[in-house]
Amino acid sequence: MNGVNGSPAAPTPWASLAEPPLQLPGTIQPHGVLLVLDRAADTILQVSQNAHIHMGMSASQLAGAPLTTLLSPTQIEAIRQAVPPPLARPIPLPVTVTTGAGPLACDGFLHQTATALVLELEPTIATAPVNFLSIHGLVRQTLDRMQQAESSCVLLQLVVDAVRQLTGYDRVLICQFDLQGAGEIIAEAKQPDLASFLGQRFPATDVPTAVKESYASGKLRAIPHIQAEPVSLFPSQHPPTGDPLDLSRAVLRSSAPCAVTYYTNMGVAAALVLSLCQAQRLWGLVSCHHTTPKPLSYETRAACELIAQMAASELANKLRQEDLKQRTKLSALRSELITSITQASNLIDALIQPEERLLTLVAASGAAICLGHELTLIGTTPSADQIRALIQWADQHITEPLFHTACLSHAYAEAEAYKATASGLLLLRISRIQHYLILWFRPEVIQSINWAGNPETGIQIDEDGQMQLGPRTSFALWRETVYATALPWQPFEISGAIDLRNAIVGIVLNKADELGRLNQELQHSNRELTAFAYAAAHDLKEPLRGIYNYANILLEDYSAVLDEEGGEYLLEIQAFTQRMETLINALLRVAQLRQTQVKRQRIDLNPLLAEAVAIVRASRPEAPFELRLPRPLPSIHCDPTLINEVFRNLISNAIKYHDGPEKWVEVGYHDREVSQRDRAHQAPESERIFYIRDNGIGIQAEHFDDVFKLFKRLHPQERYGDGAGVGLAIVNQIIERHGGRIWVESTPKQGSTFYFTLTQPY
């Protein structure tokens, strides 16, 4: 037993090379005779060179002779009636041959090539007599037990036990092929003194692709004597074409020298191989070995073939049941998840609460959810930076909506650094446009793979770089240790992930339709609200002006009859009406902003700022202030009227909320983030960040967000003027209409700084 350490589950060095074409021998096994007939089944065109042994006549005597030389007219007519379609499998046909020694009973096998009929004859005396009833009873009992088998493992063990009992062979095993074509022995029945192959693996090249394809058609292969001398045909070339005869479907076809050496090295002298197919694909083989030559009757081979066919059918049922059980369990889990997604307002919350659900869905140990620039990790995963690099690689190299591998470091070398947590990857791309992905991870599972001999010993590369297959010399246990590999993703897990993707896409599309409908309704409501606001403002202003004017008349014309208290009441009525009109005007401005189209143009901000400062100075002559400008402002694309209003409101607030003797306002900009709070907003480096800083009274931290709300005042009106509490709300709306954002940083009694960005068109 040998071992190899440090090997990942990597493709073998020859995995990218094409297998050489399969060379089928043009000879047959000596225990039977092959006749090539013309289309009408009148004349023998070719015959195997061993005819004299079985028929008593030489090949040269029979070649060109009429078929009546060997068969009666009745049997010839039966052959004509039984000719199968071209390319079909040989059909069995009992035949009695007339020989010099008397009639010879044979098992006949008839098939059709492109140019001729091929009749193969196996003398029944070449095999031991069979008890039909005992075979029938064993087959019937085996079929009944297979139907009752609790699992696929139990079923396959029943198959090898029954086939071994029927054939009497020393060893019967079942080899299952994986998607790469490598085989693993999953069931075995054998003589006690033989070494076991159970659980061992065979490389894909042990059964070349062309051979697998032939077995996929349900072909049976019987070789009663591995070392028997092959027999050629006479004449050697097929008369109608001059080419060698196609023996690919011949029952008696001899084995290629490579296969003979392979079986001999394995200690096998006789073999029987049966196909196990699923959905027209070769799922595995039932392989029977005997240490000495051992012929089998046609009845025995047919019984074994029937068991294999029924086993394939029952196996399909068992695998479907086991798969359905897993699918049902995961389907219920997926339904819960989809229900959560449909009901949740936040996709992330629906996916990760509880986080075990998303992981159990594909039996993963960790997952990463990428929604645009937002990355959420659950379970055991690589670091966020490593995952972002992995996603960037996937964006460049993976175009399919789903990608899975059990050895990520093979496709992505950087994954070697975190193979302990993410050797396996299942990547589900939900939306390439929105950049929505889910990545599931599986940890490294160090595996010991038991090979039946070193898998590399049967491979050679010639001078032209072409792969040449050769027989392996040893089948002793050879153990390989595999690293950087996770447990493979199962088909039902992969299909479950695809179902989840389809459901999420459907839900997102439905929500998009719903949002579109709501947006239309909202636009309609906004138009109605704006119209109502204008109408209400007009209707409210008129009575307010009347109240104000009548109060003024009373003060001017009837002051003599009013006492001091009455006069004060009238003054308060006037103040209230002015306050009400201010609020109405503010509401109108907010409504106008919602409907105002932003008209961007290239504007130098310096004259715009100077105009805004002049307006503020004129409106507040009692509050002089210093304007500080560390450097000239840039030119940007914006709506000059709206940005002028931003400057006016922010500078006016800076002056209003100030109780010191010296007032100053600084206006400037930065090319990058300048504070922790700004970094929390993830401002792109390409954006300019403008600021307006003052040395006023400052703002408590808990009010940083409140100051931008409509009608929100932090102080009594009598302290800092009679503002309506809408200035910063209007500023916020203008900034948002420009695609930017605004935030504040402040320290009480030390001043405030308002930052804002203005997204620039490309």
mmCIF file of C-alpha atoms in Angstrom, residues 363-496:
data_model
loop_
_atom_site.group_PDB
_atom_site.id
_atom_site.type_symbol
_atom_site.label_atom_id
_atom_site.label_comp_id
_atom_site.label_asym_id
_atom_site.label_seq_id
_atom_site.Cartn_x
_atom_site.Cartn_y
_atom_site.Cartn_z
ATOM 1 C CA ALA A 363 -25.810 21.716 3.650
ATOM 2 C CA ALA A 364 -23.260 24.544 3.767
ATOM 3 C CA SER A 365 -21.170 25.731 6.700
ATOM 4 C CA GLY A 366 -21.202 29.385 5.687
ATOM 5 C CA ALA A 367 -22.718 31.798 3.217
ATOM 6 C CA ALA A 368 -22.228 35.280 1.825
ATOM 7 C CA ILE A 369 -25.068 37.395 0.465
ATOM 8 C CA CYS A 370 -24.091 40.165 -1.913
ATOM 9 C CA LEU A 371 -26.799 42.712 -2.750
ATOM 10 C CA GLY A 372 -25.139 45.395 -4.815
ATOM 11 C CA HIS A 373 -22.394 46.848 -2.604
ATOM 12 C CA GLU A 374 -23.838 45.338 0.590
ATOM 13 C CA LEU A 375 -22.168 42.132 1.789
ATOM 14 C CA THR A 376 -23.598 40.008 4.613
ATOM 15 C CA LEU A 377 -21.801 36.953 6.038
ATOM 16 C CA ILE A 378 -23.303 34.104 8.045
ATOM 17 C CA GLY A 379 -21.746 30.948 9.448
ATOM 18 C CA THR A 380 -18.089 30.127 8.843
ATOM 19 C CA THR A 381 -16.711 32.018 5.863
ATOM 20 C CA PRO A 382 -13.539 33.627 4.533
ATOM 21 C CA SER A 383 -13.041 37.296 5.387
ATOM 22 C CA ALA A 384 -15.124 40.004 3.741
ATOM 23 C CA ASP A 385 -12.132 41.197 1.683
ATOM 24 C CA GLN A 386 -11.411 37.641 0.487
ATOM 25 C CA ILE A 387 -15.023 37.189 -0.530
ATOM 26 C CA ARG A 388 -15.090 40.510 -2.386
ATOM 27 C CA ALA A 389 -12.002 39.394 -4.323
ATOM 28 C CA LEU A 390 -13.687 36.043 -5.043
ATOM 29 C CA ILE A 391 -16.822 37.826 -6.300
ATOM 30 C CA GLN A 392 -14.688 40.044 -8.530
ATOM 31 C CA TRP A 393 -13.048 36.924 -9.994
ATOM 32 C CA ALA A 394 -16.468 35.312 -10.513
ATOM 33 C CA ASP A 395 -17.789 38.416 -12.280
ATOM 34 C CA GLN A 396 -14.944 38.117 -14.779
ATOM 35 C CA HIS A 397 -14.854 34.344 -15.302
ATOM 36 C CA ILE A 398 -18.296 32.892 -14.544
ATOM 37 C CA THR A 399 -21.145 33.720 -16.890
ATOM 38 C CA GLU A 400 -23.591 30.992 -15.845
ATOM 39 C CA PRO A 401 -26.235 31.724 -13.192
ATOM 40 C CA LEU A 402 -24.904 28.819 -11.102
ATOM 41 C CA PHE A 403 -21.367 27.567 -10.481
ATOM 42 C CA HIS A 404 -20.255 24.835 -8.110
ATOM 43 C CA THR A 405 -17.022 23.089 -7.283
ATOM 44 C CA ALA A 406 -15.702 20.880 -4.524
ATOM 45 C CA CYS A 407 -12.174 22.191 -5.043
ATOM 46 C CA LEU A 408 -12.296 25.969 -5.374
ATOM 47 C CA SER A 409 -8.516 26.387 -5.362
ATOM 48 C CA HIS A 410 -8.377 24.555 -8.680
ATOM 49 C CA ALA A 411 -10.381 27.204 -10.461
ATOM 50 C CA TYR A 412 -9.262 30.099 -8.248
ATOM 51 C CA ALA A 413 -5.745 29.697 -6.875
ATOM 52 C CA GLU A 414 -6.172 32.405 -4.201
ATOM 53 C CA ALA A 415 -8.719 30.156 -2.434
ATOM 54 C CA GLU A 416 -5.867 27.966 -1.220
ATOM 55 C CA ALA A 417 -5.377 30.546 1.565
ATOM 56 C CA TYR A 418 -8.785 29.759 3.074
ATOM 57 C CA LYS A 419 -9.320 26.136 2.039
ATOM 58 C CA ALA A 420 -10.105 25.185 5.655
ATOM 59 C CA THR A 421 -13.350 27.164 5.517
ATOM 60 C CA ALA A 422 -14.148 27.332 1.791
ATOM 61 C CA SER A 423 -12.778 24.477 -0.282
ATOM 62 C CA GLY A 424 -16.254 23.988 -1.737
ATOM 63 C CA LEU A 425 -18.222 26.793 -3.398
ATOM 64 C CA LEU A 426 -21.790 26.975 -4.676
ATOM 65 C CA LEU A 427 -22.333 30.367 -6.310
ATOM 66 C CA LEU A 428 -25.826 31.490 -7.264
ATOM 67 C CA ARG A 429 -26.129 34.605 -9.400
ATOM 68 C CA ILE A 430 -29.590 36.112 -8.934
ATOM 69 C CA SER A 431 -29.134 39.314 -10.940
ATOM 70 C CA ARG A 432 -26.089 40.428 -12.874
ATOM 71 C CA ILE A 433 -27.498 43.939 -13.389
ATOM 72 C CA GLN A 434 -28.277 44.496 -9.700
ATOM 73 C CA HIS A 435 -25.216 42.409 -8.723
ATOM 74 C CA TYR A 436 -27.161 40.078 -6.445
ATOM 75 C CA LEU A 437 -25.340 36.856 -5.506
ATOM 76 C CA ILE A 438 -25.447 34.170 -2.853
ATOM 77 C CA LEU A 439 -22.290 32.159 -2.169
ATOM 78 C CA TRP A 440 -22.327 29.024 -0.042
ATOM 79 C CA PHE A 441 -19.146 27.507 1.367
ATOM 80 C CA ARG A 442 -18.073 24.070 2.528
ATOM 81 C CA PRO A 443 -14.898 23.385 4.492
ATOM 82 C CA GLU A 444 -12.011 21.178 3.479
ATOM 83 C CA VAL A 445 -12.557 17.478 4.200
ATOM 84 C CA ILE A 446 -9.282 15.567 4.107
ATOM 85 C CA GLN A 447 -10.092 12.311 2.331
ATOM 86 C CA SER A 448 -8.308 9.028 1.823
ATOM 87 C CA ILE A 449 -9.243 7.552 -1.554
ATOM 88 C CA ASN A 450 -8.585 3.858 -1.975
ATOM 89 C CA TRP A 451 -7.603 3.030 -5.547
ATOM 90 C CA ALA A 452 -7.388 -0.464 -6.955
ATOM 91 C CA GLY A 453 -3.743 0.064 -7.893
ATOM 92 C CA ASN A 454 -1.967 3.289 -8.825
ATOM 93 C CA PRO A 455 -4.311 5.002 -11.326
ATOM 94 C CA GLU A 456 -1.377 6.479 -13.256
ATOM 95 C CA THR A 457 0.277 3.205 -14.206
ATOM 96 C CA GLY A 458 -1.990 2.550 -17.195
ATOM 97 C CA ILE A 459 -1.363 5.925 -18.881
ATOM 98 C CA GLN A 460 1.434 6.853 -21.229
ATOM 99 C CA ILE A 461 2.017 9.995 -23.293
ATOM 100 C CA ASP A 462 3.671 9.524 -26.677
ATOM 101 C CA GLU A 463 6.108 11.877 -28.437
ATOM 102 C CA ASP A 464 3.245 13.827 -30.033
ATOM 103 C CA GLY A 465 1.650 14.487 -26.633
ATOM 104 C CA GLN A 466 -1.150 11.996 -27.272
ATOM 105 C CA MET A 467 -2.439 9.742 -24.528
ATOM 106 C CA GLN A 468 -1.891 6.024 -24.963
ATOM 107 C CA LEU A 469 -3.824 3.561 -22.832
ATOM 108 C CA GLY A 470 -2.080 0.530 -21.455
ATOM 109 C CA PRO A 471 -2.996 -2.168 -18.938
ATOM 110 C CA ARG A 472 -2.173 -1.502 -15.294
ATOM 111 C CA THR A 473 0.182 -4.002 -13.762
ATOM 112 C CA SER A 474 -1.107 -3.965 -10.190
ATOM 113 C CA PHE A 475 -4.497 -3.750 -8.468
ATOM 114 C CA ALA A 476 -3.162 -3.790 -4.927
ATOM 115 C CA LEU A 477 -4.662 -1.184 -2.618
ATOM 116 C CA TRP A 478 -3.124 2.228 -3.350
ATOM 117 C CA ARG A 479 -4.233 5.002 -1.020
ATOM 118 C CA GLU A 480 -4.248 8.677 -1.992
ATOM 119 C CA THR A 481 -4.749 11.485 0.528
ATOM 120 C CA VAL A 482 -6.695 14.395 -0.927
ATOM 121 C CA TYR A 483 -6.554 17.929 0.468
ATOM 122 C CA ALA A 484 -8.239 21.268 -0.364
ATOM 123 C CA THR A 485 -11.433 19.451 -1.292
ATOM 124 C CA ALA A 486 -14.921 19.591 0.193
ATOM 125 C CA LEU A 487 -17.756 17.102 0.000
ATOM 126 C CA PRO A 488 -19.335 17.395 -3.464
ATOM 127 C CA TRP A 489 -22.588 19.266 -3.971
ATOM 128 C CA GLN A 490 -25.453 16.856 -4.589
ATOM 129 C CA PRO A 491 -27.747 17.237 -7.630
ATOM 130 C CA PHE A 492 -30.807 17.933 -5.448
ATOM 131 C CA GLU A 493 -28.875 20.677 -3.605
ATOM 132 C CA ILE A 494 -27.887 22.283 -6.896
ATOM 133 C CA SER A 495 -31.428 22.107 -8.290
ATOM 134 C CA GLY A 496 -32.759 23.467 -4.976
#
